[in-house]
Coordinates of C-alpha atoms in Angstrom, one line a residue:
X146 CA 127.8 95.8 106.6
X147 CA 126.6 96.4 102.9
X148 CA 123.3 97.6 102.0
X149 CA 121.4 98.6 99.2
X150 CA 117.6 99.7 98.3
X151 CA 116.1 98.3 95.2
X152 CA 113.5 100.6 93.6
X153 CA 111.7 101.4 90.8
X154 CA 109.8 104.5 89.1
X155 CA 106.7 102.9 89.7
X156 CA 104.9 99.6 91.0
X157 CA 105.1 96.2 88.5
X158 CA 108.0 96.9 87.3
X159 CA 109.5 93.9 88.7
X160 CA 111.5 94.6 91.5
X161 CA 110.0 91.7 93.8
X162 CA 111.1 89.0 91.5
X163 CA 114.4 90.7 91.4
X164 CA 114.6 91.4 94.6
X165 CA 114.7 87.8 95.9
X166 CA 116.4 86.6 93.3
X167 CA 119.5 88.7 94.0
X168 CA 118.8 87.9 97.9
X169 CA 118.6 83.8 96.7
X170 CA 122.2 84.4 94.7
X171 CA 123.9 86.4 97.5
X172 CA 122.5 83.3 99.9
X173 CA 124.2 80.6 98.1
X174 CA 127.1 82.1 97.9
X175 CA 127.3 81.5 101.7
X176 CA 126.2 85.2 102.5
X177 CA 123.7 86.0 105.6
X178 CA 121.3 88.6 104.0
X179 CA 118.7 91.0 106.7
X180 CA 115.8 91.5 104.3
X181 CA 113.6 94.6 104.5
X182 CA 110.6 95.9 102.7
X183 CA 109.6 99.3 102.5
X184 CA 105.6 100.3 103.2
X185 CA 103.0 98.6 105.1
X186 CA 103.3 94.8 102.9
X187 CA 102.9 91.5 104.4
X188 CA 103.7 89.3 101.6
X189 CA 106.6 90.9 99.9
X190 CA 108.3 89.9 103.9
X191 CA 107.0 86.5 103.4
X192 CA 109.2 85.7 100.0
X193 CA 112.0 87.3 102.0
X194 CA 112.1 85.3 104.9
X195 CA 111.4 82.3 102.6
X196 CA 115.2 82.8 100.5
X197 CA 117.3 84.1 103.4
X198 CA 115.5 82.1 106.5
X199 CA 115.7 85.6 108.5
X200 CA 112.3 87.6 109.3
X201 CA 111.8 90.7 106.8
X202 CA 111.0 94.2 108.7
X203 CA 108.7 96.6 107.3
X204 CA 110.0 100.3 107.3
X205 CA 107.8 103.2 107.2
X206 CA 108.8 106.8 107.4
X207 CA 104.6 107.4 107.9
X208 CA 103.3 105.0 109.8
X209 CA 106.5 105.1 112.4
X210 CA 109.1 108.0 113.6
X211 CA 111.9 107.8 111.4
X212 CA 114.5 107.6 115.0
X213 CA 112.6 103.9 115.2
X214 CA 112.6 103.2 111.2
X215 CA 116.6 104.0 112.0
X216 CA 116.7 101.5 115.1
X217 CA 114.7 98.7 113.6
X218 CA 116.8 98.6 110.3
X219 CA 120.5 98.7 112.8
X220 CA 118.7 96.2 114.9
X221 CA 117.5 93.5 112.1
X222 CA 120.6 94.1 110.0
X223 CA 122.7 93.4 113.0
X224 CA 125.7 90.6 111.9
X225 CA 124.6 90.7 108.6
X226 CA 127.0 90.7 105.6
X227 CA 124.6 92.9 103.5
X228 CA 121.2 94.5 103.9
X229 CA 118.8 94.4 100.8
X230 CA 115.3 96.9 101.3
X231 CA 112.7 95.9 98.9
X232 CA 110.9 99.4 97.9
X233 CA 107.7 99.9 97.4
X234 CA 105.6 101.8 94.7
X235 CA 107.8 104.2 93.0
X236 CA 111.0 105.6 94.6
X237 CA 109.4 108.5 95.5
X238 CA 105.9 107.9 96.3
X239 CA 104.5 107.8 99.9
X240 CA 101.4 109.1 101.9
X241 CA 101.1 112.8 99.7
X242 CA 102.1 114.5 96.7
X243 CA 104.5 117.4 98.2
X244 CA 106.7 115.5 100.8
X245 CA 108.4 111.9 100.7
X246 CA 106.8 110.5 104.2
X247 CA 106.5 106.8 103.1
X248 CA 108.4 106.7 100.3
X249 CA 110.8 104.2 99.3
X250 CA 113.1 108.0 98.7
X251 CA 112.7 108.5 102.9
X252 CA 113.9 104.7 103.9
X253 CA 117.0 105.1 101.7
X254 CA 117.5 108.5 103.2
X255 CA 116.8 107.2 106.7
X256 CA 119.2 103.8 106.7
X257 CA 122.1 105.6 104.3
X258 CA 121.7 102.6 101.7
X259 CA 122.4 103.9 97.5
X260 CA 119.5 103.2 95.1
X261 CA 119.1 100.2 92.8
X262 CA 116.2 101.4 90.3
X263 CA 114.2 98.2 88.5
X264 CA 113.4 99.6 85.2
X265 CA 110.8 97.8 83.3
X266 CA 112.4 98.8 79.7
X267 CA 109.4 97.3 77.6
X268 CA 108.2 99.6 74.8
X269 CA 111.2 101.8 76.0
X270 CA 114.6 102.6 74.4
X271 CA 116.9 106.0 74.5
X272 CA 113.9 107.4 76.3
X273 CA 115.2 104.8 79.6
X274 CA 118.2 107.5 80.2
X275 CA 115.7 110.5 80.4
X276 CA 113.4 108.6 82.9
X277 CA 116.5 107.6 85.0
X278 CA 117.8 111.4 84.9
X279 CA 114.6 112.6 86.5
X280 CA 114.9 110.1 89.5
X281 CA 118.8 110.7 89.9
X282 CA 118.5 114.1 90.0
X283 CA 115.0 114.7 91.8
X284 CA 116.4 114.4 94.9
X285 CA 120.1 115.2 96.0
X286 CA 120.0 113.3 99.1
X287 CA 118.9 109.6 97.5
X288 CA 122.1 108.2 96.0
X289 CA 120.8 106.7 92.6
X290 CA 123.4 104.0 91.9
X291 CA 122.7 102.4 88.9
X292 CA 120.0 100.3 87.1
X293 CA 118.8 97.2 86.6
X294 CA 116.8 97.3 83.0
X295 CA 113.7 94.1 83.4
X296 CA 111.8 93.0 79.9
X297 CA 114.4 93.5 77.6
X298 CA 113.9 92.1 74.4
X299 CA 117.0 91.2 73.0
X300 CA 120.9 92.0 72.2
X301 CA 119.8 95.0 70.1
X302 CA 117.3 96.4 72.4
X303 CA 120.1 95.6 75.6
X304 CA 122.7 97.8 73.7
X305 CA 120.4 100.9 72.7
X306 CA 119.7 100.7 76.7
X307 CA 123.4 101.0 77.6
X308 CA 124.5 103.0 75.5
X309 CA 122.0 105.9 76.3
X310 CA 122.7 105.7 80.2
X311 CA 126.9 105.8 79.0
X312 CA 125.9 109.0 76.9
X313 CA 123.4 110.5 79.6
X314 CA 124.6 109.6 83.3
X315 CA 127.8 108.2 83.0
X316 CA 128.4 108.0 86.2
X317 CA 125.3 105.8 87.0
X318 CA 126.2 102.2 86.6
X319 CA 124.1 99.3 84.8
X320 CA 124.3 96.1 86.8
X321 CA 122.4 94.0 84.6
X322 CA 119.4 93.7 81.8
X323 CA 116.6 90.6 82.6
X324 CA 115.1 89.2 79.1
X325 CA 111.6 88.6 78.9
X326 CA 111.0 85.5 80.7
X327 CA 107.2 84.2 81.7
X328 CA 108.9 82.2 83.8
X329 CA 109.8 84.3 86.3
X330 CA 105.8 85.5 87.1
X331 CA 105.1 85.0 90.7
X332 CA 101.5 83.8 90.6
X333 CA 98.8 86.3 92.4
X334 CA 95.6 86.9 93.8
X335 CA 93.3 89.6 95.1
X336 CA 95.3 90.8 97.6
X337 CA 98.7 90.5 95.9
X338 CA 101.0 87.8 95.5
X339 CA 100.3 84.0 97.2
X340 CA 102.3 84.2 100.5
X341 CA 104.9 82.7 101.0
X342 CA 103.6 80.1 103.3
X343 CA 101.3 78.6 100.8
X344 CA 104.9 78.1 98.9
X345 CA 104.5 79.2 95.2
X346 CA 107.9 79.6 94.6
X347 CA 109.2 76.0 94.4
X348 CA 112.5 75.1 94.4
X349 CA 112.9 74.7 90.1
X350 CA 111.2 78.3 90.1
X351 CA 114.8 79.2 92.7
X352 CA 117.1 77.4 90.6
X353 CA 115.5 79.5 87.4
X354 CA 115.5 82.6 88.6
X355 CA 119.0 82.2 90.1
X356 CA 120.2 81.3 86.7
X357 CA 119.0 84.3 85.0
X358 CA 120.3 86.5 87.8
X359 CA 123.6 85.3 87.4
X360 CA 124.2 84.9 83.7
X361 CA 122.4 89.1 83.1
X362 CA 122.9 90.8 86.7
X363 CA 126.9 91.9 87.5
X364 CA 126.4 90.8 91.3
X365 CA 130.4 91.5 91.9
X366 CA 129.3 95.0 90.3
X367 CA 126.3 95.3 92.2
X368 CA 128.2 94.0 96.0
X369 CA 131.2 96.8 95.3
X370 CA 128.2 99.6 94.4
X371 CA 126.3 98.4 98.3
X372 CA 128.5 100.5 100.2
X373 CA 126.7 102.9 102.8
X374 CA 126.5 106.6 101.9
X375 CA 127.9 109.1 104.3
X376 CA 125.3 109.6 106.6
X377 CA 126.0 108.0 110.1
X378 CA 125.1 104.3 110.4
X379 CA 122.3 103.7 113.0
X380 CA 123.2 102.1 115.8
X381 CA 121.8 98.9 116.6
X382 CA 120.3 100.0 119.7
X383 CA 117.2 98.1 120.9
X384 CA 114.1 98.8 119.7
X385 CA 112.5 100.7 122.6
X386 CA 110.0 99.5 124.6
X387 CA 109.6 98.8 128.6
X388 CA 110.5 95.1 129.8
X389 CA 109.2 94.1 133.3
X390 CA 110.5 91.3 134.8
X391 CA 109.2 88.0 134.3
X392 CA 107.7 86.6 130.6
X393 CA 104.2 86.2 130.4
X394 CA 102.6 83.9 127.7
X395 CA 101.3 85.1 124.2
X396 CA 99.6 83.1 122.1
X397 CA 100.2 84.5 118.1
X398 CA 98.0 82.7 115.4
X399 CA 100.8 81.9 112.8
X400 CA 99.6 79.5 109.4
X401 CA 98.6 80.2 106.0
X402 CA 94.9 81.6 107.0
X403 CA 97.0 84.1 109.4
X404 CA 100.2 85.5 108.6
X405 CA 100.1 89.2 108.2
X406 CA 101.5 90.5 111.3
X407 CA 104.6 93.1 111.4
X408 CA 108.1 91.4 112.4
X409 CA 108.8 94.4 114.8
X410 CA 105.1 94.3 117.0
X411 CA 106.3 90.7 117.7
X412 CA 110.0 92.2 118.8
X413 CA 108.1 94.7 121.0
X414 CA 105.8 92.8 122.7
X415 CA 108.6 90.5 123.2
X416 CA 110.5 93.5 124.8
X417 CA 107.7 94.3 126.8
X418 CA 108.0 91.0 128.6
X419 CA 106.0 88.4 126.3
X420 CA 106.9 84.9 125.4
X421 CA 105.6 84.3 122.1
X422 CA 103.9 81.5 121.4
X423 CA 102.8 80.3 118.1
X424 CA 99.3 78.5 117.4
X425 CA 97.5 77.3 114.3
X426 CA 93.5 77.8 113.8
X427 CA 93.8 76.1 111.1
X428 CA 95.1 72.4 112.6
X429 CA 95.7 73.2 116.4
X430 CA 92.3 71.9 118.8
X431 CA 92.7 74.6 121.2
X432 CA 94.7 77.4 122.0
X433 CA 98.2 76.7 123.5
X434 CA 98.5 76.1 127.4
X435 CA 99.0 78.7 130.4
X436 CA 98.6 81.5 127.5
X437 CA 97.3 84.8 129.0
X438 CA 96.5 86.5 126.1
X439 CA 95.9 85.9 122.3
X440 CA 96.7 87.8 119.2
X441 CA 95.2 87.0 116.0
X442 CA 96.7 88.7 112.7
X443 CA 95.5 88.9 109.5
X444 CA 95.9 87.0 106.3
X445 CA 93.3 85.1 104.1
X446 CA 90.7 83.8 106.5
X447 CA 88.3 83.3 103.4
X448 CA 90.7 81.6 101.2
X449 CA 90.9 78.8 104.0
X450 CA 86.9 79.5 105.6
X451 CA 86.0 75.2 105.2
X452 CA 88.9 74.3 107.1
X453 CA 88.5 77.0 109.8
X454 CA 85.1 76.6 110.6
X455 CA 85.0 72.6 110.5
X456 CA 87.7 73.6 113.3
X457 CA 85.1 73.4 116.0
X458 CA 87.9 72.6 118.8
X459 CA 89.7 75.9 118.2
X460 CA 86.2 78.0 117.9
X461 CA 85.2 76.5 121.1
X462 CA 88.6 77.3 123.0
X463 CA 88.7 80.7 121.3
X464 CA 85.3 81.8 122.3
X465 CA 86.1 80.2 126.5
X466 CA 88.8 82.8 126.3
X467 CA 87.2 85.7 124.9
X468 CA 84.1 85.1 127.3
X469 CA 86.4 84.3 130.3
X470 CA 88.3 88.2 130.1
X471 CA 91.4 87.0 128.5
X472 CA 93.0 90.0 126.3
X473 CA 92.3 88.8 123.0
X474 CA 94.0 91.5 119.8
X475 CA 92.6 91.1 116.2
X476 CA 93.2 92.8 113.1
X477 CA 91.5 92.8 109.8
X478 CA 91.3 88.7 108.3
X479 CA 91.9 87.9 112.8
X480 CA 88.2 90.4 112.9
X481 CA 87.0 88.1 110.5
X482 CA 87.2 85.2 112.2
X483 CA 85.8 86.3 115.5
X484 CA 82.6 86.9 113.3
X485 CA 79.7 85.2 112.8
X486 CA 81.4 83.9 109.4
X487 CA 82.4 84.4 105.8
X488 CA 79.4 84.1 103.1
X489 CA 80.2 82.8 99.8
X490 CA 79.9 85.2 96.6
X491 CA 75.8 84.0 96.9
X492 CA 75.5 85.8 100.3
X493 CA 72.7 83.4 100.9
X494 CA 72.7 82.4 104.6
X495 CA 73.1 78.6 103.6
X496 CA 76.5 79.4 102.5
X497 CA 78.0 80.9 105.4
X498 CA 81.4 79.3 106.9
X499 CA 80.9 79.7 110.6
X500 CA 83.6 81.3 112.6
X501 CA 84.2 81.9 115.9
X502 CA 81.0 84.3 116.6
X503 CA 82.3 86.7 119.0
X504 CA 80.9 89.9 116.8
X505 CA 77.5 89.3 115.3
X506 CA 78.3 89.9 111.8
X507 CA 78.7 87.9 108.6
X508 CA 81.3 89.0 106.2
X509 CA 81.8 88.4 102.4
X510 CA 84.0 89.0 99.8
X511 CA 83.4 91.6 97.4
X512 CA 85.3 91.5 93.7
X513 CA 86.9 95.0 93.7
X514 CA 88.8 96.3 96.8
X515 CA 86.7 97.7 100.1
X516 CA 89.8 99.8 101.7
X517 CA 93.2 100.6 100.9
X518 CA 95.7 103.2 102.5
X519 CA 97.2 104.6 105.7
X520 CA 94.7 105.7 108.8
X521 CA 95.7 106.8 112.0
X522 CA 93.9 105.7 115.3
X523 CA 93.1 107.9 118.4
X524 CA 92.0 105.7 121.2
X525 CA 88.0 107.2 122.6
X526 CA 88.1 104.7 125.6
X527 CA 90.9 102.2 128.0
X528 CA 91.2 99.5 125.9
X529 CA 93.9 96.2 126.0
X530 CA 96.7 98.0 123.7
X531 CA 96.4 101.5 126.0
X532 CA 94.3 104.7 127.8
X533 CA 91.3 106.8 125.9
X534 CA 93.9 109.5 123.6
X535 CA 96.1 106.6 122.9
X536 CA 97.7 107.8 119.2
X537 CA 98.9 104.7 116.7
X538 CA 99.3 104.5 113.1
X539 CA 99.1 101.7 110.3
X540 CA 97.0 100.4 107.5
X541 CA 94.3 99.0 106.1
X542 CA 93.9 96.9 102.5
X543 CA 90.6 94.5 102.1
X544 CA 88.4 93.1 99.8
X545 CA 85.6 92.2 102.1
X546 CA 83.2 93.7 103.7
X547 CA 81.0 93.1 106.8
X548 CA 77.4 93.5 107.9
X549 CA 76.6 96.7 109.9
X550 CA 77.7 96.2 113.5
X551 CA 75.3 96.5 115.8
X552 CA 75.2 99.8 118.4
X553 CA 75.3 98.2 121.2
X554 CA 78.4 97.0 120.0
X555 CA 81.1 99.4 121.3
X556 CA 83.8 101.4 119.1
X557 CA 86.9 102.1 120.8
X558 CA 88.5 104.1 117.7
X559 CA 88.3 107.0 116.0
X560 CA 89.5 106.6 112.7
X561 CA 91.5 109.2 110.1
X562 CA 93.0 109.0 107.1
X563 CA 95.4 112.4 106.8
X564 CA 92.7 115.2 107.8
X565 CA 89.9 112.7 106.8
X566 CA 87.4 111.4 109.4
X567 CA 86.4 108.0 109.1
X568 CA 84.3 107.1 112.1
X569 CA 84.2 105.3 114.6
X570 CA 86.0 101.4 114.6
X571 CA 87.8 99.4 117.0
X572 CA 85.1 97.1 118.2
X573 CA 85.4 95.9 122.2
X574 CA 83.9 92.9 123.8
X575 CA 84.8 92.2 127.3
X576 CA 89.2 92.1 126.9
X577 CA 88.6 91.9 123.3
X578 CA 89.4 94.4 120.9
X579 CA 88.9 93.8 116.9
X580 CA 89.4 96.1 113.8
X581 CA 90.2 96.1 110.4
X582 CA 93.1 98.8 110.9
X583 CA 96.5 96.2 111.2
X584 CA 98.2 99.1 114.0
X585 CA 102.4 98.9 113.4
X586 CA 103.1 99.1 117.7
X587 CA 106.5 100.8 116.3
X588 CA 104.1 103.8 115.6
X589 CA 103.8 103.8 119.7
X590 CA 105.8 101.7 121.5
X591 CA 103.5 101.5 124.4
X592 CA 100.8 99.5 122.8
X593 CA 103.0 96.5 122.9
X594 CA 104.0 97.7 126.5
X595 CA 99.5 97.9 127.8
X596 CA 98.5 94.8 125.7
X597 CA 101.4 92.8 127.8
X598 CA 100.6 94.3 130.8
X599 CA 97.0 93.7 130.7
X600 CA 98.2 89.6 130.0
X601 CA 100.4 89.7 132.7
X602 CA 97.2 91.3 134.9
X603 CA 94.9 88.5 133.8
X604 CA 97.1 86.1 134.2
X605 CA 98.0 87.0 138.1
X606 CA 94.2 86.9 138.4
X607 CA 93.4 83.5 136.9
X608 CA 96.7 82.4 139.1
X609 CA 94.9 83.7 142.2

């Protein structure tokens, strides 16, 4: 199995476009492609799983211990003819300035997969060679591999470009050089790009990009340069996790208003004895049948708040569950809608999209960005997902913002960010549990393992 890690020296340099544009090529030529994406991302996984119909694992060398960032890579790229791990910022940046936890740098170290560096050459020329010198050389253990020059202008500027790698790292190859090209913009939005499942890459944008990959990227090059470094290959051992006997039912909200969840807490809570099953708020009445627990992801609640809350059906069924002990999860835009609602930009109360109203908050959208960046969670109390001292890791990223929560609301978390304390989060009602903290259960295995277990529990007493 080939692999690779496409990189850059910093973000919007173009490396997403690229990146599924070479996993789209490599498809059609009859190729089964594992997609990856370094870092915490939920869309970037989206346009993956789009161009090679396989689910896209995130890997993080923070948020999870690298032996499971090492057993989740051998596990998805099992059978696969070649491995492609979409980076994330620049090659080397992750949680701090003085070590490479979280970096793009650490995954590469991690899986054994050579460097691919995306960069965007506009307003650059000989100076390209110096800025590729510094990343090969910064750090002995990341193979840099070659280069893959995006925005170049023309013949002229493509030839200054090459000839200054030849001169400067000879041994570093250049697989290709991408013209300018507005067409190959993914469109975008607050939070990033559009996902995937609201399908903005339509099939003449495929054929397009495809095109351009083929006529100005030397894929033969580029497949002969994917070759593993030295470092043992992981084994594609199972990811760990306990499995009891016997499935038990999960209900996962999966549609265009939810669809930020990690690929790897479904394989867990799979491996902990769950059968996953899929539900829409947005078009489903009521939640699916015999379920005995319910886990509602994030994505873009607001972006889709008419069509939720004229969902009165699924509200209804939600709220029965929630009040009737069932173990319900939710994370960030899945908080959201167990509010009282979304306001619109007014905040006035006449524009408020009701939701399910499990917490009695509003929410509304602000126009710069509320959080962003790693926290870790230390469990103050027995929750659904584990016992009080309970240690997990993951992420939060929103642009919205929610009323004060009332104290007789109880927080089950304590929140950090590095040495930083937050406060207190993690809001319980009944089996419920709600924050805006998306937890990665690769970070502790045993979440998945307590959240089933607690289904399993309620459904042997709704059985009895």
């Amino acid at each position: 199995m080939k692999s690779i890690v496409i990189a850059a020296p910093h973000s919007g340099s173009g490396k997403t476009t690229i990146t599924v544009g070479i996993m789209e090529c490599f498809r059609r030529r009859g190729l089964t492609v594992a997609p990856f994406k370094v870092g915490p991302d939920f869309i970037d996984p989206g346009y993956h799983r789009l161009v090679t119909g396989l689910p896209s694992a995130n890997l993080d060398g923070w948020i999870c211990p690298p032996e499971f960032v090492r057993a989740s890579f051998a596990h998805h790229a099992l059978n696969a003819d070649m491995a492609i791990i979409e980076g994330v910022m620049g090659l080397f940046d992750g949680f701090g300035g003085t070590a490479d936890e979280g970096s793009t740098a650490q995954v590469a170290r991690l899986t054994g997969a050579p460097v691919v560096l995306v960069v965007d050459a506009r307003g650059l020329a000989r100076s390209a060679a110096a800025i590729l010198k510094g990343f090969a050389e910064f750090d002995p253990s990341v193979r840099v591999a070659g280069v893959i020059f995006n925005n170049v202008a023309g013949d002229s500027h493509e030839r200054i470009l090459r000839e200054a790698v030849a001169q400067a790292l000879p041994e570093l190859k250049v697989f290709g050089c991408i013209p300018r090209d507005d067409g190959l913009h993914i469109p975008a939005r607050h939070l990033g790009l559009f996902t995937a499942e609201e399908h903005p890459l339509s099939d003449k944008f495929l054929d397009h990009l495809v095109e351009v990959i083929r006529d100005r990227v030397d894929l033969g090059l580029l497949w002969g340069a994917a070759n593993p470094l030295d470092a043992p290959v992981p084994r594609a051992e199972p990811i760990p996790c306990r499995t009891p006997a016997g499935p038990v039912r999960l209900a996962v909200a999966r549609d265009e208003a939810f669809c930020f969840v990690y690929e790897d807490n479904l394989c867990l809570l799979r491996r902990a004895g769950a059968e996953i099953v899929t539900f829409s708020p947005l078009r489903d009445e009521r939640l699916p049948d015999n379920v005995a627990g319910v886990y509602l992801p994030g994505g873009y609640p607001e972006v889709f708040a008419d069509a939720l809350a004229a969902n009165a059906g699924m509200k209804e069924s939600l709220a029965r569950a929630v009040n009737g002990g069932m173990p319900v999860y939710a994370e960030c835009g899945g908080f959201i809608y167990l509010t009282r609602g979304v306001v619109d930009g007014a905040g006035t109360p006449e524009s408020l999209h009701e939701f399910v109203g499990i917490f009695p908050v509003t929410t509304r959208m602000l126009p710069r960005r509320k959080a962003l960046g790693y926290r870790e969670v230390e469990l103050a109390a027995d929750t659904i997902i584990g016992p009080a001292g309970t240690l997990a890791r993951g992420h939060e990223f929103h642009y919205s913002e929610m009323e004060e929560m009332p104290a007789d609301v109880e927080r089950a978390y304590r929140v950090r960010r590095g040495p930083v304390d937050l406060g207190m989060e993690g809001y319980r009602y009944r089996n419920c549990l709600a924050s805006y903290v998306h937890l990665h259960f690769g970070s502790n295995p045993e979440l998945a393992a307590s959240f089933v277990a607690r289904c399993r529990s309620y459904a042997t007493r709704s059985s009895a």
